Amino acid sequence: MDTWHIALNTLSILCALVSFLPFLDFKHWFFRIFDFVRLQLLALLVVLFITGLFFSSGSLFLGTLTQVLLLMAIAYQLFIIWPYLPFRKQSKGVPEKAITLISVNVLQKNADHQKLIGLVKQIQPDILLTMESNLEWEKALSEIEDDFTFSHKMPKENRYGMHLYSRLKVKSCQGHYLISDEHPSIEASLVDKNGTDFTFWGIHPPPPSPTEKPTSKQKDAELMMVARKVHDKKMPTLVSGDFNNVCWSKSSKLFSKVSKLKDARLGKGFYSTFPVKPKLFRFPIDLLFHSRDMKVHQIKTLPAIGSDHLPLFATFTITDTGHKTVKTMEPEVKQEVISIIVEGKEAAQEEN
């Protein structure tokens, strides 16, 4: 077997095997990173499989084994991402009293403030959530502050600042530090254009990465704390932000299961937001979840604003104002959530 075939088989087997790493319950960033690049890995697997069909390895057994592994990995990746393929058409018409939202990680060091300011002036969203917004960004956004009736500011210089602006009536608004005093989140009680109360959450937990946190423990814990609060409150709820988590990950699905919220991307498309460049490497980490008594009529990404994230735009309405009954959390799920939260708080002491 020549060098070419050895390299092809080695790469094929490695790519097939790493496809299954996120299935393992390890929190270290090395295992979690392959959850983020499923789309890119799927494309590579398909290319390797087709290449393997035309270039025999010289060994029937090894060639067959490699192709079978590739097929299994392709099938597994398709199984994971299938629910997010755009099989459902988005609403062509948007109700007159629909609420508009822009959720955007501005990139703290991004000095091109006018791109976002111009976008906000053009779209005039009812809710604007910014992440990584520090005092410099807060000062720049003062240009549009008069266009909103309410603002809640949590500037930080550690790339985890957060600002909320609203044209809707705000009954209450509270900043939280759920896991660590480094990472704020915002909970607001808002009133829609029909006079219906709903809860809005803005979140930005830290990612598992070589340059951030070594594990996903803090991120997972914050997601579970928000999910538990949403579950207990039992009212129309929308959660948005930079989750630092892809929509198809196990922790995103557990967040949905615990909170009883629906991922707005299901059946609509990926709407990948990060990184802006190169485009082929993008994956969806700026997420949007909503309760079943809400309808998201439109979700899309907006033009780049100089950040490494694309802004996420959505329009939604509350469709059912009646009291909703939520089943009690299953004991095993409740215990899993508690364990994740405890683990995350311990990690905050060790990793921060």
mmCIF file of C-alpha atoms in Angstrom:
data_model
loop_
_atom_site.group_PDB
_atom_site.id
_atom_site.type_symbol
_atom_site.label_atom_id
_atom_site.label_comp_id
_atom_site.label_asym_id
_atom_site.label_seq_id
_atom_site.Cartn_x
_atom_site.Cartn_y
_atom_site.Cartn_z
ATOM 1 C CA MET A 1 0.000 0.000 0.000
ATOM 2 C CA ASP A 2 1.484 3.368 -1.028
ATOM 3 C CA THR A 3 1.671 6.559 1.020
ATOM 4 C CA TRP A 4 -1.437 8.046 -0.652
ATOM 5 C CA HIS A 5 -3.664 5.132 0.354
ATOM 6 C CA ILE A 6 -2.246 5.044 3.882
ATOM 7 C CA ALA A 7 -2.978 8.758 4.289
ATOM 8 C CA LEU A 8 -6.492 8.391 2.842
ATOM 9 C CA ASN A 9 -7.389 5.458 5.079
ATOM 10 C CA THR A 10 -5.884 7.078 8.167
ATOM 11 C CA LEU A 11 -7.760 10.350 7.609
ATOM 12 C CA SER A 12 -10.993 8.498 6.840
ATOM 13 C CA ILE A 13 -10.838 6.362 9.979
ATOM 14 C CA LEU A 14 -9.895 9.335 12.179
ATOM 15 C CA CYS A 15 -12.737 11.488 10.832
ATOM 16 C CA ALA A 16 -15.200 8.634 11.287
ATOM 17 C CA LEU A 17 -14.107 7.999 14.867
ATOM 18 C CA VAL A 18 -14.085 11.651 16.024
ATOM 19 C CA SER A 19 -17.658 11.954 14.757
ATOM 20 C CA PHE A 20 -18.740 9.895 17.746
ATOM 21 C CA LEU A 21 -16.629 11.660 20.404
ATOM 22 C CA PRO A 22 -19.420 14.096 21.459
ATOM 23 C CA PHE A 23 -21.581 11.063 22.225
ATOM 24 C CA LEU A 24 -19.246 10.312 25.126
ATOM 25 C CA ASP A 25 -20.114 12.086 28.367
ATOM 26 C CA PHE A 26 -16.813 13.933 28.723
ATOM 27 C CA LYS A 27 -16.844 17.671 29.461
ATOM 28 C CA HIS A 28 -13.342 18.547 28.239
ATOM 29 C CA TRP A 29 -13.258 20.909 25.259
ATOM 30 C CA PHE A 30 -11.451 18.337 23.086
ATOM 31 C CA PHE A 31 -14.504 16.067 23.126
ATOM 32 C CA ARG A 32 -17.037 18.897 22.845
ATOM 33 C CA ILE A 33 -15.390 20.671 19.911
ATOM 34 C CA PHE A 34 -16.491 17.973 17.467
ATOM 35 C CA ASP A 35 -20.113 18.775 18.313
ATOM 36 C CA PHE A 36 -19.621 22.257 16.871
ATOM 37 C CA VAL A 37 -18.202 21.188 13.503
ATOM 38 C CA ARG A 38 -20.723 18.509 12.548
ATOM 39 C CA LEU A 39 -21.676 20.222 9.280
ATOM 40 C CA GLN A 40 -18.069 20.601 8.191
ATOM 41 C CA LEU A 41 -17.211 17.090 9.339
ATOM 42 C CA LEU A 42 -20.195 15.679 7.436
ATOM 43 C CA ALA A 43 -19.015 17.345 4.231
ATOM 44 C CA LEU A 44 -15.508 15.947 4.746
ATOM 45 C CA LEU A 45 -16.873 12.458 5.444
ATOM 46 C CA VAL A 46 -18.884 12.498 2.213
ATOM 47 C CA VAL A 47 -15.833 13.611 0.219
ATOM 48 C CA LEU A 48 -13.708 10.872 1.796
ATOM 49 C CA PHE A 49 -16.376 8.236 1.137
ATOM 50 C CA ILE A 50 -16.692 9.193 -2.539
ATOM 51 C CA THR A 51 -12.908 9.317 -2.886
ATOM 52 C CA GLY A 52 -12.679 5.846 -1.349
ATOM 53 C CA LEU A 53 -15.074 4.482 -3.964
ATOM 54 C CA PHE A 54 -12.753 5.480 -6.787
ATOM 55 C CA PHE A 55 -9.398 4.815 -5.174
ATOM 56 C CA SER A 56 -9.005 1.295 -3.861
ATOM 57 C CA SER A 57 -6.792 0.898 -0.795
ATOM 58 C CA GLY A 58 -5.160 -2.226 -2.173
ATOM 59 C CA SER A 59 -6.579 -4.223 0.721
ATOM 60 C CA LEU A 60 -10.185 -5.370 0.317
ATOM 61 C CA PHE A 61 -10.677 -5.815 4.058
ATOM 62 C CA LEU A 62 -9.217 -2.423 5.019
ATOM 63 C CA GLY A 63 -10.999 -0.643 2.183
ATOM 64 C CA THR A 64 -14.359 -2.179 3.108
ATOM 65 C CA LEU A 65 -13.861 -1.459 6.814
ATOM 66 C CA THR A 66 -12.985 2.163 6.093
ATOM 67 C CA GLN A 67 -16.026 2.673 3.853
ATOM 68 C CA VAL A 68 -18.354 1.069 6.410
ATOM 69 C CA LEU A 69 -16.989 3.323 9.159
ATOM 70 C CA LEU A 70 -17.470 6.359 6.926
ATOM 71 C CA LEU A 71 -21.050 5.343 6.131
ATOM 72 C CA MET A 72 -21.824 4.864 9.814
ATOM 73 C CA ALA A 73 -20.368 8.285 10.630
ATOM 74 C CA ILE A 74 -22.306 9.945 7.795
ATOM 75 C CA ALA A 75 -25.539 8.314 8.952
ATOM 76 C CA TYR A 76 -24.890 9.404 12.540
ATOM 77 C CA GLN A 77 -24.181 13.006 11.548
ATOM 78 C CA LEU A 78 -27.324 13.117 9.404
ATOM 79 C CA PHE A 79 -29.361 11.706 12.283
ATOM 80 C CA ILE A 80 -28.134 14.519 14.550
ATOM 81 C CA ILE A 81 -28.683 17.442 12.170
ATOM 82 C CA TRP A 82 -31.782 16.148 10.329
ATOM 83 C CA PRO A 83 -34.364 17.921 12.578
ATOM 84 C CA TYR A 84 -32.813 21.301 11.705
ATOM 85 C CA LEU A 85 -33.040 20.957 7.926
ATOM 86 C CA PRO A 86 -35.437 23.558 6.417
ATOM 87 C CA PHE A 87 -38.460 21.375 5.765
ATOM 88 C CA ARG A 88 -40.934 23.915 7.146
ATOM 89 C CA LYS A 89 -41.644 27.142 5.339
ATOM 90 C CA GLN A 90 -41.314 30.293 7.379
ATOM 91 C CA SER A 91 -44.341 32.566 7.575
ATOM 92 C CA LYS A 92 -44.528 34.860 4.548
ATOM 93 C CA GLY A 93 -46.699 37.353 6.352
ATOM 94 C CA VAL A 94 -45.869 38.576 9.833
ATOM 95 C CA PRO A 95 -48.727 39.649 12.142
ATOM 96 C CA GLU A 96 -49.000 43.390 12.639
ATOM 97 C CA LYS A 97 -48.320 43.166 16.366
ATOM 98 C CA ALA A 98 -45.445 40.695 16.113
ATOM 99 C CA ILE A 99 -42.418 41.421 18.285
ATOM 100 C CA THR A 100 -39.030 41.860 16.625
ATOM 101 C CA LEU A 101 -35.734 40.887 18.236
ATOM 102 C CA ILE A 102 -32.072 41.407 17.423
ATOM 103 C CA SER A 103 -29.651 39.331 19.487
ATOM 104 C CA VAL A 104 -25.989 39.969 18.756
ATOM 105 C CA ASN A 105 -22.527 39.308 20.140
ATOM 106 C CA VAL A 106 -20.866 42.586 19.185
ATOM 107 C CA LEU A 107 -17.233 41.470 19.824
ATOM 108 C CA GLN A 108 -15.863 43.686 22.559
ATOM 109 C CA LYS A 109 -12.821 44.872 20.557
ATOM 110 C CA ASN A 110 -14.957 45.711 17.494
ATOM 111 C CA ALA A 111 -14.662 49.495 17.113
ATOM 112 C CA ASP A 112 -17.030 49.735 14.147
ATOM 113 C CA HIS A 113 -20.018 50.642 16.327
ATOM 114 C CA GLN A 114 -21.884 52.408 13.537
ATOM 115 C CA LYS A 115 -22.586 49.192 11.632
ATOM 116 C CA LEU A 116 -24.777 47.883 14.458
ATOM 117 C CA ILE A 117 -26.229 51.317 15.184
ATOM 118 C CA GLY A 118 -27.208 51.706 11.522
ATOM 119 C CA LEU A 119 -28.742 48.231 11.483
ATOM 120 C CA VAL A 120 -30.795 48.966 14.605
ATOM 121 C CA LYS A 121 -31.988 52.283 13.169
ATOM 122 C CA GLN A 122 -32.996 50.528 9.962
ATOM 123 C CA ILE A 123 -34.843 47.573 11.537
ATOM 124 C CA GLN A 124 -36.053 49.288 14.737
ATOM 125 C CA PRO A 125 -36.411 46.074 16.769
ATOM 126 C CA ASP A 126 -38.672 45.907 19.800
ATOM 127 C CA ILE A 127 -35.914 44.120 21.733
ATOM 128 C CA LEU A 128 -32.157 44.487 21.320
ATOM 129 C CA LEU A 129 -29.812 42.193 23.244
ATOM 130 C CA THR A 130 -26.070 42.790 22.998
ATOM 131 C CA MET A 131 -23.307 40.576 24.338
ATOM 132 C CA GLU A 132 -19.593 41.351 24.840
ATOM 133 C CA SER A 133 -20.698 44.985 25.222
ATOM 134 C CA ASN A 134 -18.399 46.941 27.527
ATOM 135 C CA LEU A 135 -18.414 50.613 28.611
ATOM 136 C CA GLU A 136 -17.113 51.723 25.211
ATOM 137 C CA TRP A 137 -19.976 49.927 23.491
ATOM 138 C CA GLU A 138 -22.429 51.291 26.067
ATOM 139 C CA LYS A 139 -21.309 54.819 25.250
ATOM 140 C CA ALA A 140 -21.634 54.184 21.509
ATOM 141 C CA LEU A 141 -25.113 52.668 21.897
ATOM 142 C CA SER A 142 -26.290 55.785 23.733
ATOM 143 C CA GLU A 143 -26.936 57.124 20.223
ATOM 144 C CA ILE A 144 -29.916 54.783 19.889
ATOM 145 C CA GLU A 145 -30.947 54.634 23.541
ATOM 146 C CA ASP A 146 -33.671 57.272 23.068
ATOM 147 C CA ASP A 147 -35.303 54.988 20.482
ATOM 148 C CA PHE A 148 -36.097 52.550 23.299
ATOM 149 C CA THR A 149 -38.206 53.061 26.405
ATOM 150 C CA PHE A 150 -36.091 50.865 28.663
ATOM 151 C CA SER A 151 -32.517 49.689 29.027
ATOM 152 C CA HIS A 152 -30.681 47.401 31.425
ATOM 153 C CA LYS A 153 -26.901 47.698 31.337
ATOM 154 C CA MET A 154 -24.342 45.209 32.599
ATOM 155 C CA PRO A 155 -21.045 46.359 31.019
ATOM 156 C CA LYS A 156 -17.966 44.254 31.660
ATOM 157 C CA GLU A 157 -14.442 44.320 30.282
ATOM 158 C CA ASN A 158 -14.011 40.523 30.205
ATOM 159 C CA ARG A 159 -15.971 39.942 26.961
ATOM 160 C CA TYR A 160 -19.112 39.020 28.910
ATOM 161 C CA GLY A 161 -20.858 42.383 29.213
ATOM 162 C CA MET A 162 -24.556 42.463 28.336
ATOM 163 C CA HIS A 163 -27.096 45.178 27.489
ATOM 164 C CA LEU A 164 -30.843 44.906 26.972
ATOM 165 C CA TYR A 165 -32.914 47.588 25.228
ATOM 166 C CA SER A 166 -36.699 47.388 24.856
ATOM 167 C CA ARG A 167 -39.534 49.347 23.259
ATOM 168 C CA LEU A 168 -42.016 47.116 25.063
ATOM 169 C CA LYS A 169 -43.391 47.792 28.510
ATOM 170 C CA VAL A 170 -41.094 46.329 31.158
ATOM 171 C CA LYS A 171 -42.640 45.214 34.444
ATOM 172 C CA SER A 172 -39.363 44.140 36.004
ATOM 173 C CA CYS A 173 -35.801 43.372 35.005
ATOM 174 C CA GLN A 174 -33.034 41.684 36.923
ATOM 175 C CA GLY A 175 -29.415 40.885 36.228
ATOM 176 C CA HIS A 176 -28.171 37.505 37.412
ATOM 177 C CA TYR A 177 -24.789 35.948 38.068
ATOM 178 C CA LEU A 178 -25.928 32.348 38.129
ATOM 179 C CA ILE A 179 -22.624 30.477 38.238
ATOM 180 C CA SER A 180 -19.893 33.083 38.399
ATOM 181 C CA ASP A 181 -19.636 36.840 38.877
ATOM 182 C CA GLU A 182 -17.801 36.894 35.546
ATOM 183 C CA HIS A 183 -20.825 35.907 33.465
ATOM 184 C CA PRO A 184 -24.051 37.946 33.693
ATOM 185 C CA SER A 185 -27.478 37.073 32.360
ATOM 186 C CA ILE A 186 -30.650 39.164 32.184
ATOM 187 C CA GLU A 187 -34.220 38.190 33.073
ATOM 188 C CA ALA A 188 -36.982 40.640 32.127
ATOM 189 C CA SER A 189 -40.749 40.550 32.564
ATOM 190 C CA LEU A 190 -42.148 42.215 29.442
ATOM 191 C CA VAL A 191 -45.596 42.978 28.033
ATOM 192 C CA ASP A 192 -46.309 42.311 24.360
ATOM 193 C CA LYS A 193 -48.312 44.589 22.040
ATOM 194 C CA ASN A 194 -51.553 42.849 23.013
ATOM 195 C CA GLY A 195 -50.978 43.343 26.728
ATOM 196 C CA THR A 196 -49.802 39.795 27.459
ATOM 197 C CA ASP A 197 -47.002 39.233 29.947
ATOM 198 C CA PHE A 198 -43.999 37.142 28.975
ATOM 199 C CA THR A 199 -40.474 36.517 30.220
ATOM 200 C CA PHE A 200 -37.338 37.262 28.233
ATOM 201 C CA TRP A 201 -33.933 35.828 29.109
ATOM 202 C CA GLY A 202 -30.615 36.948 27.664
ATOM 203 C CA ILE A 203 -27.720 34.581 28.355
ATOM 204 C CA HIS A 204 -24.037 34.195 27.440
ATOM 205 C CA PRO A 205 -22.344 31.277 29.231
ATOM 206 C CA PRO A 206 -18.611 30.605 28.704
ATOM 207 C CA PRO A 207 -17.526 28.074 26.055
ATOM 208 C CA PRO A 208 -15.278 25.053 26.469
ATOM 209 C CA SER A 209 -12.144 25.905 24.510
ATOM 210 C CA PRO A 210 -8.351 26.056 24.859
ATOM 211 C CA THR A 211 -8.568 29.852 25.326
ATOM 212 C CA GLU A 212 -11.606 29.979 27.643
ATOM 213 C CA LYS A 213 -12.727 27.229 30.030
ATOM 214 C CA PRO A 214 -11.142 23.762 29.810
ATOM 215 C CA THR A 215 -14.534 22.077 30.237
ATOM 216 C CA SER A 216 -18.195 22.723 29.438
ATOM 217 C CA LYS A 217 -19.192 22.411 33.113
ATOM 218 C CA GLN A 218 -19.896 26.108 33.753
ATOM 219 C CA LYS A 219 -21.767 26.519 30.476
ATOM 220 C CA ASP A 220 -23.903 23.442 31.083
ATOM 221 C CA ALA A 221 -24.643 24.509 34.664
ATOM 222 C CA GLU A 222 -25.804 27.984 33.639
ATOM 223 C CA LEU A 223 -28.047 26.508 30.958
ATOM 224 C CA MET A 224 -29.591 24.139 33.501
ATOM 225 C CA MET A 225 -30.154 26.922 36.034
ATOM 226 C CA VAL A 226 -31.996 29.008 33.444
ATOM 227 C CA ALA A 227 -33.945 25.953 32.253
ATOM 228 C CA ARG A 228 -35.041 25.165 35.802
ATOM 229 C CA LYS A 229 -36.155 28.761 36.429
ATOM 230 C CA VAL A 230 -38.146 28.760 33.181
ATOM 231 C CA HIS A 231 -39.745 25.412 34.053
ATOM 232 C CA ASP A 232 -40.807 26.653 37.484
ATOM 233 C CA LYS A 233 -42.248 29.961 36.245
ATOM 234 C CA LYS A 234 -44.760 28.455 33.797
ATOM 235 C CA MET A 235 -45.409 31.462 31.579
ATOM 236 C CA PRO A 236 -44.671 32.482 27.955
ATOM 237 C CA THR A 237 -40.897 32.652 27.715
ATOM 238 C CA LEU A 238 -38.211 33.427 25.168
ATOM 239 C CA VAL A 239 -34.513 32.727 25.784
ATOM 240 C CA SER A 240 -31.915 34.185 23.445
ATOM 241 C CA GLY A 241 -28.198 34.837 23.369
ATOM 242 C CA ASP A 242 -24.783 33.465 22.575
ATOM 243 C CA PHE A 243 -25.159 30.006 24.112
ATOM 244 C CA ASN A 244 -21.634 28.982 23.078
ATOM 245 C CA ASN A 245 -23.439 25.750 22.330
ATOM 246 C CA VAL A 246 -24.684 24.338 19.037
ATOM 247 C CA CYS A 247 -28.407 23.696 18.773
ATOM 248 C CA TRP A 248 -28.010 19.928 18.284
ATOM 249 C CA SER A 249 -25.751 19.315 21.304
ATOM 250 C CA LYS A 250 -26.871 17.089 24.173
ATOM 251 C CA SER A 251 -26.864 20.024 26.586
ATOM 252 C CA SER A 252 -29.041 22.126 24.249
ATOM 253 C CA LYS A 253 -31.512 19.269 23.998
ATOM 254 C CA LEU A 254 -31.473 18.810 27.768
ATOM 255 C CA PHE A 255 -32.072 22.561 28.133
ATOM 256 C CA SER A 256 -35.129 22.184 25.900
ATOM 257 C CA LYS A 257 -36.339 19.123 27.800
ATOM 258 C CA VAL A 258 -36.032 20.733 31.239
ATOM 259 C CA SER A 259 -37.359 24.172 30.313
ATOM 260 C CA LYS A 260 -40.064 22.772 27.991
ATOM 261 C CA LEU A 261 -38.970 25.355 25.434
ATOM 262 C CA LYS A 262 -38.726 24.708 21.708
ATOM 263 C CA ASP A 263 -35.667 25.411 19.583
ATOM 264 C CA ALA A 264 -36.734 28.040 17.024
ATOM 265 C CA ARG A 265 -34.449 26.500 14.378
ATOM 266 C CA LEU A 266 -36.242 23.138 14.259
ATOM 267 C CA GLY A 267 -37.412 22.538 10.700
ATOM 268 C CA LYS A 268 -36.305 26.017 9.615
ATOM 269 C CA GLY A 269 -32.566 25.780 8.966
ATOM 270 C CA PHE A 270 -29.196 26.159 10.647
ATOM 271 C CA TYR A 271 -28.723 29.956 10.484
ATOM 272 C CA SER A 272 -25.101 29.603 11.492
ATOM 273 C CA THR A 273 -23.738 32.711 13.199
ATOM 274 C CA PHE A 274 -20.095 32.030 14.120
ATOM 275 C CA PRO A 275 -17.454 32.602 12.886
ATOM 276 C CA VAL A 276 -18.321 35.229 10.283
ATOM 277 C CA LYS A 277 -15.184 34.298 8.329
ATOM 278 C CA PRO A 278 -14.489 31.865 6.827
ATOM 279 C CA LYS A 279 -18.125 31.253 5.947
ATOM 280 C CA LEU A 280 -17.642 27.522 5.382
ATOM 281 C CA PHE A 281 -16.629 27.041 9.015
ATOM 282 C CA ARG A 282 -19.756 28.619 10.529
ATOM 283 C CA PHE A 283 -21.971 26.844 13.039
ATOM 284 C CA PRO A 284 -25.089 27.922 14.982
ATOM 285 C CA ILE A 285 -24.292 29.018 18.548
ATOM 286 C CA ASP A 286 -26.468 32.126 18.872
ATOM 287 C CA LEU A 287 -29.646 30.311 19.810
ATOM 288 C CA LEU A 288 -33.315 31.070 20.384
ATOM 289 C CA PHE A 289 -35.732 28.977 22.444
ATOM 290 C CA HIS A 290 -39.403 29.743 23.040
ATOM 291 C CA SER A 291 -42.349 28.286 24.915
ATOM 292 C CA ARG A 292 -45.061 26.380 23.057
ATOM 293 C CA ASP A 293 -47.504 29.261 23.494
ATOM 294 C CA MET A 294 -45.293 31.409 21.266
ATOM 295 C CA LYS A 295 -44.794 31.274 17.522
ATOM 296 C CA VAL A 296 -41.590 32.358 15.811
ATOM 297 C CA HIS A 297 -42.700 33.617 12.409
ATOM 298 C CA GLN A 298 -39.269 34.443 11.077
ATOM 299 C CA ILE A 299 -35.677 33.747 12.035
ATOM 300 C CA LYS A 300 -32.619 34.778 10.058
ATOM 301 C CA THR A 301 -29.110 36.155 10.297
ATOM 302 C CA LEU A 302 -28.416 39.799 9.525
ATOM 303 C CA PRO A 303 -25.463 41.403 7.699
ATOM 304 C CA ALA A 304 -22.084 41.419 9.430
ATOM 305 C CA ILE A 305 -21.353 44.301 11.814
ATOM 306 C CA GLY A 306 -17.597 43.826 12.237
ATOM 307 C CA SER A 307 -18.010 41.169 14.929
ATOM 308 C CA ASP A 308 -17.033 37.513 14.698
ATOM 309 C CA HIS A 309 -20.754 36.715 15.146
ATOM 310 C CA LEU A 310 -23.610 37.516 12.782
ATOM 311 C CA PRO A 311 -26.636 39.179 14.424
ATOM 312 C CA LEU A 312 -29.674 36.926 14.840
ATOM 313 C CA PHE A 313 -33.092 38.380 13.984
ATOM 314 C CA ALA A 314 -36.498 36.939 14.858
ATOM 315 C CA THR A 315 -40.154 37.923 14.885
ATOM 316 C CA PHE A 316 -42.577 36.228 17.261
ATOM 317 C CA THR A 317 -46.026 36.422 18.803
ATOM 318 C CA ILE A 318 -47.737 34.889 21.814
ATOM 319 C CA THR A 319 -50.436 32.572 20.497
ATOM 320 C CA ASP A 320 -51.976 31.226 23.711
ATOM 321 C CA THR A 321 -52.562 33.380 26.778
ATOM 322 C CA GLY A 322 -54.226 30.692 28.869
ATOM 323 C CA HIS A 323 -52.617 29.175 31.962
ATOM 324 C CA LYS A 324 -50.363 26.322 30.987
ATOM 325 C CA THR A 325 -49.834 23.191 32.992
ATOM 326 C CA VAL A 326 -46.338 21.761 32.962
ATOM 327 C CA LYS A 327 -45.616 18.249 34.097
ATOM 328 C CA THR A 328 -43.399 17.811 37.111
ATOM 329 C CA MET A 329 -39.792 17.159 36.154
ATOM 330 C CA GLU A 330 -38.972 13.456 36.124
ATOM 331 C CA PRO A 331 -36.882 12.438 39.180
ATOM 332 C CA GLU A 332 -33.964 11.177 37.085
ATOM 333 C CA VAL A 333 -33.918 14.383 35.011
ATOM 334 C CA LYS A 334 -34.156 16.496 38.159
ATOM 335 C CA GLN A 335 -31.195 14.658 39.666
ATOM 336 C CA GLU A 336 -29.180 15.069 36.457
ATOM 337 C CA VAL A 337 -29.860 18.814 36.482
ATOM 338 C CA ILE A 338 -28.804 19.120 40.132
ATOM 339 C CA SER A 339 -25.586 17.198 39.434
ATOM 340 C CA ILE A 340 -24.750 19.423 36.451
ATOM 341 C CA ILE A 341 -25.333 22.592 38.496
ATOM 342 C CA VAL A 342 -23.225 21.375 41.423
ATOM 343 C CA GLU A 343 -20.451 20.334 39.036
ATOM 344 C CA GLY A 344 -20.593 23.721 37.312
ATOM 345 C CA LYS A 345 -20.344 25.688 40.556
ATOM 346 C CA GLU A 346 -17.351 23.618 41.604
ATOM 347 C CA ALA A 347 -15.746 24.218 38.208
ATOM 348 C CA ALA A 348 -16.280 27.974 38.619
ATOM 349 C CA GLN A 349 -14.104 27.848 41.731
ATOM 350 C CA GLU A 350 -11.381 25.887 39.942
ATOM 351 C CA GLU A 351 -11.412 27.286 36.393
ATOM 352 C CA ASN A 352 -11.994 31.023 36.891
#
